[in-house]
Amino acid sequence: AQDLPKRDKLLKLATSYTKAIEKKRSTFANSNLTPRRARFIDSANIDADLMEQAQQILVALADLWFAGNVPGCLVKVRTKKDAHQLAENVRTREKWGDKYPSSYNERTWQSWEQYNQAHDWTKDLLNGVDTGDRDKLRQIARLEQDARFSKIPGYFSTPEPAAIEILDHLDLEAGDRVLEPSAGSGALADATLQQWPGVLVDVVERSATLQQILKLKGYALIDHDIFDLKSGDYDAIVMNPPFERGQDIEHVRHCYTLLKPGGTLVSIMAPGTFTNGQNKAKDFRSWLDRVGGQKFDLPDGSFMESGTGVSSVYIVIHKPAIRPLPGEIATPAGLKITDLPNLWKE
């Protein structure tokens, strides 16, 4: 029979989980991440997942009491502890098999048969609540934490504020093709899709660990080495290449050749590229001026949350929509440069 008081009590219990879940999810939210804190965050998120499942159980039970068709195995499930035990035991059996748990609350269930019926109902309920995406997101977050502390050469994930600033120079439409070379964990690709959900994003990445993250996120991993990619027709290229030994220079100049006419390349770069007196850096600055590129400074500390205080800049290059005639290539100052027929495709 319908029992509104029991329904209301269960809904009240379910609601009481909300603040505890939010508190767990915000563990060390405003602190610099360290390996120790990362472990605490991971543990807190596991606890929050379990609380959300217990909350879902209580809400489902409340619906059953309202409908008046509560199965006998659930009649005495009345507390947060009962719901928590059901959720926890589903996870335990998935990991260790049906011999666990070794006991049950005799106040709530009168026999193993009754407990197993409650377990099966809970399992069906939680599987019906699509936990796949949540589990995948948790796996991605764990892998991203591991990657940050594993010192992958040249890898510093682009923080969201920096990504938003450099992407502000793009104007994309659904169907446009975007490339993130040396994609890392795909921070720039993520920010691009968040702003323009209809674009098509390709990624390139060397690290097997980071490739795993990109695949879990569903990205098209088209190669592992950007220099093996000889042709492309991208509307935009978004980059945070490695800085060591002027690699950022090499990456930018190569990726420019993969940009379609009218496309835009934005890339984070080492500030030393614009002050270094070595020929490689000087040649790059001359090239950047010829193709009409611009340099912008990122705020100090932009990469602190990624584990480095190194300052950074970024460049923006808009490739001409129509190929200029040899000897008629305009510089930003409006001058003409002669004898540079290959500049457009450099």
Tab-separated table of C-alpha atoms in Angstrom:
chain	number	residue	atom	x	y	z
A	1	ALA	CA	0.000	0.000	0.000
A	2	GLN	CA	1.037	3.594	-0.557
A	3	ASP	CA	2.910	5.100	2.408
A	4	LEU	CA	3.543	8.841	2.041
A	5	PRO	CA	5.284	9.335	5.421
A	6	LYS	CA	7.870	6.681	4.546
A	7	ARG	CA	8.323	8.230	1.121
A	8	ASP	CA	8.882	11.674	2.637
A	9	LYS	CA	11.350	10.316	5.190
A	10	LEU	CA	13.407	8.574	2.505
A	11	LEU	CA	13.454	11.688	0.318
A	12	LYS	CA	14.615	13.739	3.293
A	13	LEU	CA	17.431	11.257	3.922
A	14	ALA	CA	18.402	11.371	0.254
A	15	THR	CA	18.512	15.171	0.287
A	16	SER	CA	20.737	15.143	3.374
A	17	TYR	CA	23.479	13.512	1.308
A	18	THR	CA	23.842	16.529	-0.982
A	19	LYS	CA	26.053	18.728	1.206
A	20	ALA	CA	28.282	15.806	2.167
A	21	ILE	CA	28.759	14.926	-1.505
A	22	GLU	CA	29.608	18.528	-2.391
A	23	LYS	CA	32.117	18.662	0.474
A	24	LYS	CA	33.802	15.481	-0.724
A	25	ARG	CA	33.922	16.753	-4.313
A	26	SER	CA	35.586	20.024	-3.233
A	27	THR	CA	38.452	18.422	-1.288
A	28	PHE	CA	41.562	20.612	-1.798
A	29	ALA	CA	39.656	22.500	-4.512
A	30	ASN	CA	41.586	25.741	-3.920
A	31	SER	CA	44.980	24.223	-3.122
A	32	ASN	CA	48.022	23.510	-5.237
A	33	LEU	CA	47.981	19.859	-6.243
A	34	THR	CA	50.661	17.534	-4.827
A	35	PRO	CA	50.943	13.733	-5.107
A	36	ARG	CA	49.681	13.358	-1.529
A	37	ARG	CA	46.727	15.689	-2.097
A	38	ALA	CA	45.954	13.914	-5.365
A	39	ARG	CA	45.569	10.643	-3.430
A	40	PHE	CA	43.232	12.340	-0.950
A	41	ILE	CA	41.156	13.796	-3.803
A	42	ASP	CA	40.897	10.396	-5.467
A	43	SER	CA	39.736	8.791	-2.217
A	44	ALA	CA	37.233	11.589	-1.576
A	45	ASN	CA	35.741	11.181	-5.048
A	46	ILE	CA	35.313	7.438	-4.506
A	47	ASP	CA	33.441	8.215	-1.271
A	48	ALA	CA	31.294	10.774	-3.095
A	49	ASP	CA	30.447	8.235	-5.816
A	50	LEU	CA	29.241	5.807	-3.154
A	51	MET	CA	27.159	8.518	-1.480
A	52	GLU	CA	25.531	9.379	-4.810
A	53	GLN	CA	24.619	5.722	-5.311
A	54	ALA	CA	23.121	5.493	-1.813
A	55	GLN	CA	21.194	8.685	-2.545
A	56	GLN	CA	19.848	7.139	-5.745
A	57	ILE	CA	18.730	4.041	-3.825
A	58	LEU	CA	16.809	6.148	-1.302
A	59	VAL	CA	15.074	8.143	-4.047
A	60	ALA	CA	14.089	4.952	-5.888
A	61	LEU	CA	12.728	3.455	-2.669
A	62	ALA	CA	10.727	6.609	-2.011
A	63	ASP	CA	9.131	6.200	-5.449
A	64	LEU	CA	8.238	2.593	-4.625
A	65	TRP	CA	6.555	3.605	-1.364
A	66	PHE	CA	4.602	6.267	-3.234
A	67	ALA	CA	3.489	3.687	-5.805
A	68	GLY	CA	2.712	1.158	-3.092
A	69	ASN	CA	4.713	-1.697	-4.618
A	70	VAL	CA	7.793	-2.079	-2.408
A	71	PRO	CA	9.244	-5.621	-2.718
A	72	GLY	CA	9.536	-7.593	0.515
A	73	CYS	CA	13.327	-7.573	0.426
A	74	LEU	CA	13.320	-3.753	0.699
A	75	VAL	CA	10.544	-3.131	3.208
A	76	LYS	CA	12.980	-2.636	6.108
A	77	VAL	CA	15.522	-0.542	4.203
A	78	ARG	CA	14.898	2.684	6.093
A	79	THR	CA	18.232	4.378	6.837
A	80	LYS	CA	21.199	5.908	5.062
A	81	LYS	CA	23.306	3.110	6.522
A	82	ASP	CA	21.094	0.491	4.823
A	83	ALA	CA	21.316	2.280	1.464
A	84	HIS	CA	25.061	2.780	1.843
A	85	GLN	CA	25.547	-0.925	2.600
A	86	LEU	CA	23.588	-1.949	-0.492
A	87	ALA	CA	25.614	0.377	-2.727
A	88	GLU	CA	28.919	-0.658	-1.181
A	89	ASN	CA	28.163	-4.366	-1.446
A	90	VAL	CA	27.312	-4.101	-5.147
A	91	ARG	CA	30.783	-2.657	-5.667
A	92	THR	CA	32.364	-5.314	-3.409
A	93	ARG	CA	30.762	-8.204	-5.281
A	94	GLU	CA	31.787	-6.756	-8.623
A	95	LYS	CA	35.379	-6.792	-7.394
A	96	TRP	CA	35.533	-9.958	-5.274
A	97	GLY	CA	32.635	-12.150	-6.372
A	98	ASP	CA	29.440	-13.470	-4.798
A	99	LYS	CA	31.093	-14.795	-1.616
A	100	TYR	CA	31.211	-11.224	-0.320
A	101	PRO	CA	29.896	-9.728	1.877
A	102	SER	CA	30.228	-12.432	4.516
A	103	SER	CA	27.370	-11.058	6.635
A	104	TYR	CA	24.291	-8.858	6.435
A	105	ASN	CA	22.197	-6.721	8.782
A	106	GLU	CA	19.684	-9.137	10.332
A	107	ARG	CA	17.406	-6.268	11.343
A	108	THR	CA	16.942	-5.367	7.689
A	109	TRP	CA	17.061	-8.789	5.994
A	110	GLN	CA	15.807	-12.073	7.390
A	111	SER	CA	17.827	-14.427	5.189
A	112	TRP	CA	20.559	-14.605	2.576
A	113	GLU	CA	17.898	-15.151	-0.025
A	114	GLN	CA	16.188	-11.904	0.935
A	115	TYR	CA	19.474	-10.029	1.060
A	116	ASN	CA	20.469	-11.346	-2.367
A	117	GLN	CA	17.132	-10.194	-3.776
A	118	ALA	CA	17.827	-6.710	-2.406
A	119	HIS	CA	21.318	-6.848	-3.877
A	120	ASP	CA	19.992	-7.809	-7.320
A	121	TRP	CA	17.434	-4.983	-7.217
A	122	THR	CA	20.176	-2.505	-6.268
A	123	LYS	CA	22.501	-3.744	-8.985
A	124	ASP	CA	19.776	-3.381	-11.620
A	125	LEU	CA	18.959	0.106	-10.344
A	126	LEU	CA	22.550	1.327	-10.380
A	127	ASN	CA	23.217	-0.188	-13.781
A	128	GLY	CA	20.136	1.602	-15.045
A	129	VAL	CA	21.597	4.882	-13.806
A	130	ASP	CA	24.311	5.157	-16.452
A	131	THR	CA	27.413	4.848	-14.296
A	132	GLY	CA	29.606	4.117	-17.302
A	133	ASP	CA	30.304	7.766	-18.058
A	134	ARG	CA	30.986	8.536	-14.421
A	135	ASP	CA	33.409	5.623	-14.111
A	136	LYS	CA	35.159	6.678	-17.308
A	137	LEU	CA	35.491	10.263	-16.086
A	138	ARG	CA	36.931	8.984	-12.825
A	139	GLN	CA	39.458	6.885	-14.753
A	140	ILE	CA	40.406	9.882	-16.897
A	141	ALA	CA	40.881	12.070	-13.810
A	142	ARG	CA	43.071	9.430	-12.188
A	143	LEU	CA	45.213	9.036	-15.309
A	144	GLU	CA	45.561	12.822	-15.626
A	145	GLN	CA	46.779	13.012	-12.030
A	146	ASP	CA	49.265	10.205	-12.629
A	147	ALA	CA	50.499	11.891	-15.810
A	148	ARG	CA	51.077	15.170	-14.042
A	149	PHE	CA	53.410	13.596	-11.492
A	150	SER	CA	55.157	11.139	-13.817
A	151	LYS	CA	57.307	13.866	-15.413
A	152	ILE	CA	56.471	13.117	-19.027
A	153	PRO	CA	58.988	15.172	-21.066
A	154	GLY	CA	57.526	18.482	-22.213
A	155	TYR	CA	54.078	17.827	-20.727
A	156	PHE	CA	52.359	20.627	-18.835
A	157	SER	CA	48.598	20.569	-19.264
A	158	THR	CA	47.083	23.899	-20.332
A	159	PRO	CA	44.958	25.347	-17.484
A	160	GLU	CA	41.434	26.347	-18.445
A	161	PRO	CA	41.893	30.155	-18.091
A	162	ALA	CA	44.893	30.091	-20.450
A	163	ALA	CA	43.019	27.870	-22.905
A	164	ILE	CA	40.029	30.216	-22.930
A	165	GLU	CA	42.249	33.247	-23.555
A	166	ILE	CA	44.050	31.826	-26.575
A	167	LEU	CA	40.894	30.297	-28.061
A	168	ASP	CA	39.297	33.735	-27.995
A	169	HIS	CA	41.257	34.414	-31.194
A	170	LEU	CA	39.374	31.706	-33.105
A	171	ASP	CA	36.074	31.959	-34.944
A	172	LEU	CA	34.895	28.426	-35.691
A	173	GLU	CA	31.743	26.864	-37.094
A	174	ALA	CA	30.223	23.393	-36.908
A	175	GLY	CA	32.111	21.048	-39.198
A	176	ASP	CA	35.411	22.945	-39.048
A	177	ARG	CA	38.492	20.750	-38.634
A	178	VAL	CA	40.762	21.441	-35.673
A	179	LEU	CA	44.125	19.881	-34.789
A	180	GLU	CA	45.856	19.740	-31.414
A	181	PRO	CA	49.416	18.461	-31.958
A	182	SER	CA	51.388	17.287	-28.904
A	183	ALA	CA	47.952	17.183	-27.350
A	184	GLY	CA	48.943	15.897	-23.919
A	185	SER	CA	45.704	15.092	-22.125
A	186	GLY	CA	43.690	17.176	-24.608
A	187	ALA	CA	43.143	20.316	-22.524
A	188	LEU	CA	42.981	22.608	-25.559
A	189	ALA	CA	40.855	20.121	-27.484
A	190	ASP	CA	38.481	19.929	-24.493
A	191	ALA	CA	38.176	23.714	-24.316
A	192	THR	CA	37.638	23.921	-28.080
A	193	LEU	CA	34.779	21.419	-28.030
A	194	GLN	CA	33.232	23.087	-25.013
A	195	GLN	CA	33.044	26.370	-26.937
A	196	TRP	CA	32.258	24.898	-30.382
A	197	PRO	CA	30.631	21.454	-29.884
A	198	GLY	CA	30.156	20.898	-33.615
A	199	VAL	CA	33.813	21.053	-34.707
A	200	LEU	CA	35.873	17.975	-35.628
A	201	VAL	CA	39.027	17.589	-33.535
A	202	ASP	CA	42.096	15.484	-34.377
A	203	VAL	CA	44.936	14.959	-31.912
A	204	VAL	CA	48.557	13.838	-32.110
A	205	GLU	CA	50.504	12.602	-29.077
A	206	ARG	CA	53.711	10.609	-28.459
A	207	SER	CA	53.184	9.433	-24.865
A	208	ALA	CA	51.365	6.115	-24.498
A	209	THR	CA	49.973	7.262	-21.138
A	210	LEU	CA	48.537	10.435	-22.624
A	211	GLN	CA	47.277	8.552	-25.675
A	212	GLN	CA	45.192	6.413	-23.314
A	213	ILE	CA	43.571	9.532	-21.857
A	214	LEU	CA	42.834	10.931	-25.310
A	215	LYS	CA	41.246	7.669	-26.445
A	216	LEU	CA	39.070	7.518	-23.319
A	217	LYS	CA	37.902	11.042	-24.134
A	218	GLY	CA	36.939	9.836	-27.601
A	219	TYR	CA	39.424	11.840	-29.665
A	220	ALA	CA	40.650	10.780	-33.113
A	221	LEU	CA	44.335	10.017	-32.549
A	222	ILE	CA	45.701	10.350	-36.074
A	223	ASP	CA	49.438	9.982	-35.363
A	224	HIS	CA	51.988	9.865	-32.562
A	225	ASP	CA	54.552	12.249	-34.085
A	226	ILE	CA	53.426	15.556	-35.559
A	227	PHE	CA	56.414	15.610	-37.923
A	228	ASP	CA	55.161	12.425	-39.561
A	229	LEU	CA	52.034	14.330	-40.575
A	230	LYS	CA	52.898	15.788	-43.962
A	231	SER	CA	49.565	17.133	-45.121
A	232	GLY	CA	46.503	18.662	-43.562
A	233	ASP	CA	43.678	21.017	-44.264
A	234	TYR	CA	42.815	22.360	-40.828
A	235	ASP	CA	40.663	25.386	-40.143
A	236	ALA	CA	42.426	25.858	-36.817
A	237	ILE	CA	45.434	24.452	-34.996
A	238	VAL	CA	45.627	24.883	-31.215
A	239	MET	CA	48.961	24.107	-29.598
A	240	ASN	CA	50.969	23.880	-26.403
A	241	PRO	CA	54.156	22.243	-27.730
A	242	PRO	CA	57.211	21.243	-25.674
A	243	PHE	CA	59.639	24.120	-25.087
A	244	GLU	CA	62.949	22.272	-24.636
A	245	ARG	CA	65.720	23.085	-27.134
A	246	GLY	CA	63.451	25.242	-29.251
A	247	GLN	CA	60.982	22.466	-30.011
A	248	ASP	CA	58.148	24.983	-29.895
A	249	ILE	CA	59.704	26.776	-32.879
A	250	GLU	CA	59.938	23.572	-34.899
A	251	HIS	CA	56.378	22.562	-34.035
A	252	VAL	CA	54.851	25.914	-34.965
A	253	ARG	CA	56.632	26.183	-38.304
A	254	HIS	CA	55.703	22.626	-39.277
A	255	CYS	CA	52.083	22.974	-38.170
A	256	TYR	CA	51.687	26.147	-40.211
A	257	THR	CA	52.061	23.942	-43.306
A	258	LEU	CA	49.068	21.874	-42.120
A	259	LEU	CA	46.814	24.932	-41.891
A	260	LYS	CA	44.344	25.572	-44.700
A	261	PRO	CA	44.149	28.983	-46.426
A	262	GLY	CA	42.129	31.264	-44.173
A	263	GLY	CA	42.868	29.130	-41.113
A	264	THR	CA	44.241	30.253	-37.756
A	265	LEU	CA	47.057	28.832	-35.645
A	266	VAL	CA	47.331	29.660	-31.947
A	267	SER	CA	50.234	28.337	-29.919
A	268	ILE	CA	51.632	28.742	-26.440
A	269	MET	CA	55.394	29.315	-26.611
A	270	ALA	CA	58.429	29.905	-24.422
A	271	PRO	CA	59.039	33.632	-23.813
A	272	GLY	CA	62.736	33.061	-24.497
A	273	THR	CA	61.877	32.456	-28.133
A	274	PHE	CA	61.345	36.225	-28.412
A	275	THR	CA	64.480	37.319	-26.529
A	276	ASN	CA	66.977	34.605	-27.432
A	277	GLY	CA	69.873	35.768	-29.597
A	278	GLN	CA	70.491	32.374	-31.194
A	279	ASN	CA	69.955	32.092	-34.933
A	280	LYS	CA	67.085	29.620	-34.568
A	281	ALA	CA	65.058	32.052	-32.458
A	282	LYS	CA	66.012	35.071	-34.580
A	283	ASP	CA	64.992	33.261	-37.755
A	284	PHE	CA	61.675	32.340	-36.169
A	285	ARG	CA	60.931	35.920	-35.197
A	286	SER	CA	61.650	37.045	-38.746
A	287	TRP	CA	59.428	34.306	-40.130
A	288	LEU	CA	56.622	35.166	-37.702
A	289	ASP	CA	56.759	38.781	-38.824
A	290	ARG	CA	56.618	37.750	-42.478
A	291	VAL	CA	53.498	35.617	-42.012
A	292	GLY	CA	51.797	38.361	-40.000
A	293	GLY	CA	51.884	36.570	-36.642
A	294	GLN	CA	51.343	38.339	-33.328
A	295	LYS	CA	52.695	37.613	-29.846
A	296	PHE	CA	50.708	38.003	-26.617
A	297	ASP	CA	51.730	37.555	-22.979
A	298	LEU	CA	49.914	35.180	-20.655
A	299	PRO	CA	49.449	36.377	-17.049
A	300	ASP	CA	52.192	35.443	-14.583
A	301	GLY	CA	51.500	32.125	-12.885
A	302	SER	CA	49.192	30.897	-15.634
A	303	PHE	CA	50.619	27.362	-15.365
A	304	MET	CA	50.958	27.123	-11.574
A	305	GLU	CA	48.136	24.600	-11.298
A	306	SER	CA	49.986	22.420	-13.812
A	307	GLY	CA	53.064	22.320	-11.616
A	308	THR	CA	55.298	24.986	-13.141
A	309	GLY	CA	55.853	28.661	-12.493
A	310	VAL	CA	57.502	29.181	-15.872
A	311	SER	CA	56.033	32.175	-17.670
A	312	SER	CA	54.565	31.719	-21.135
A	313	VAL	CA	53.460	33.681	-24.164
A	314	TYR	CA	51.323	32.730	-27.109
A	315	ILE	CA	51.195	33.568	-30.788
A	316	VAL	CA	48.345	33.936	-33.258
A	317	ILE	CA	48.775	33.480	-37.010
A	318	HIS	CA	45.994	33.960	-39.560
A	319	LYS	CA	46.956	32.272	-42.819
A	320	PRO	CA	45.946	34.239	-45.943
A	321	ALA	CA	42.737	32.959	-47.482
A	322	ILE	CA	44.094	33.422	-51.009
A	323	ARG	CA	47.630	32.523	-51.954
A	324	PRO	CA	49.540	35.697	-52.853
A	325	LEU	CA	51.554	35.908	-56.036
A	326	PRO	CA	55.318	35.394	-55.716
A	327	GLY	CA	56.944	38.679	-54.862
A	328	GLU	CA	53.666	40.212	-53.630
A	329	ILE	CA	53.516	39.096	-49.998
A	330	ALA	CA	52.415	41.813	-47.612
A	331	THR	CA	54.040	42.198	-44.211
A	332	PRO	CA	52.123	43.543	-41.176
A	333	ALA	CA	53.657	46.942	-41.924
A	334	GLY	CA	52.234	46.888	-45.451
A	335	LEU	CA	55.596	46.453	-47.164
A	336	LYS	CA	56.296	44.072	-50.071
A	337	ILE	CA	58.793	41.240	-49.825
A	338	THR	CA	60.299	39.965	-53.051
A	339	ASP	CA	61.786	36.621	-53.985
A	340	LEU	CA	59.890	34.646	-51.338
A	341	PRO	CA	57.602	32.454	-53.438
A	342	ASN	CA	57.404	29.748	-50.776
A	343	LEU	CA	56.476	31.974	-47.861
A	344	TRP	CA	52.773	31.163	-48.031
A	345	LYS	CA	53.423	27.475	-47.405
A	346	GLU	CA	56.308	27.808	-44.925
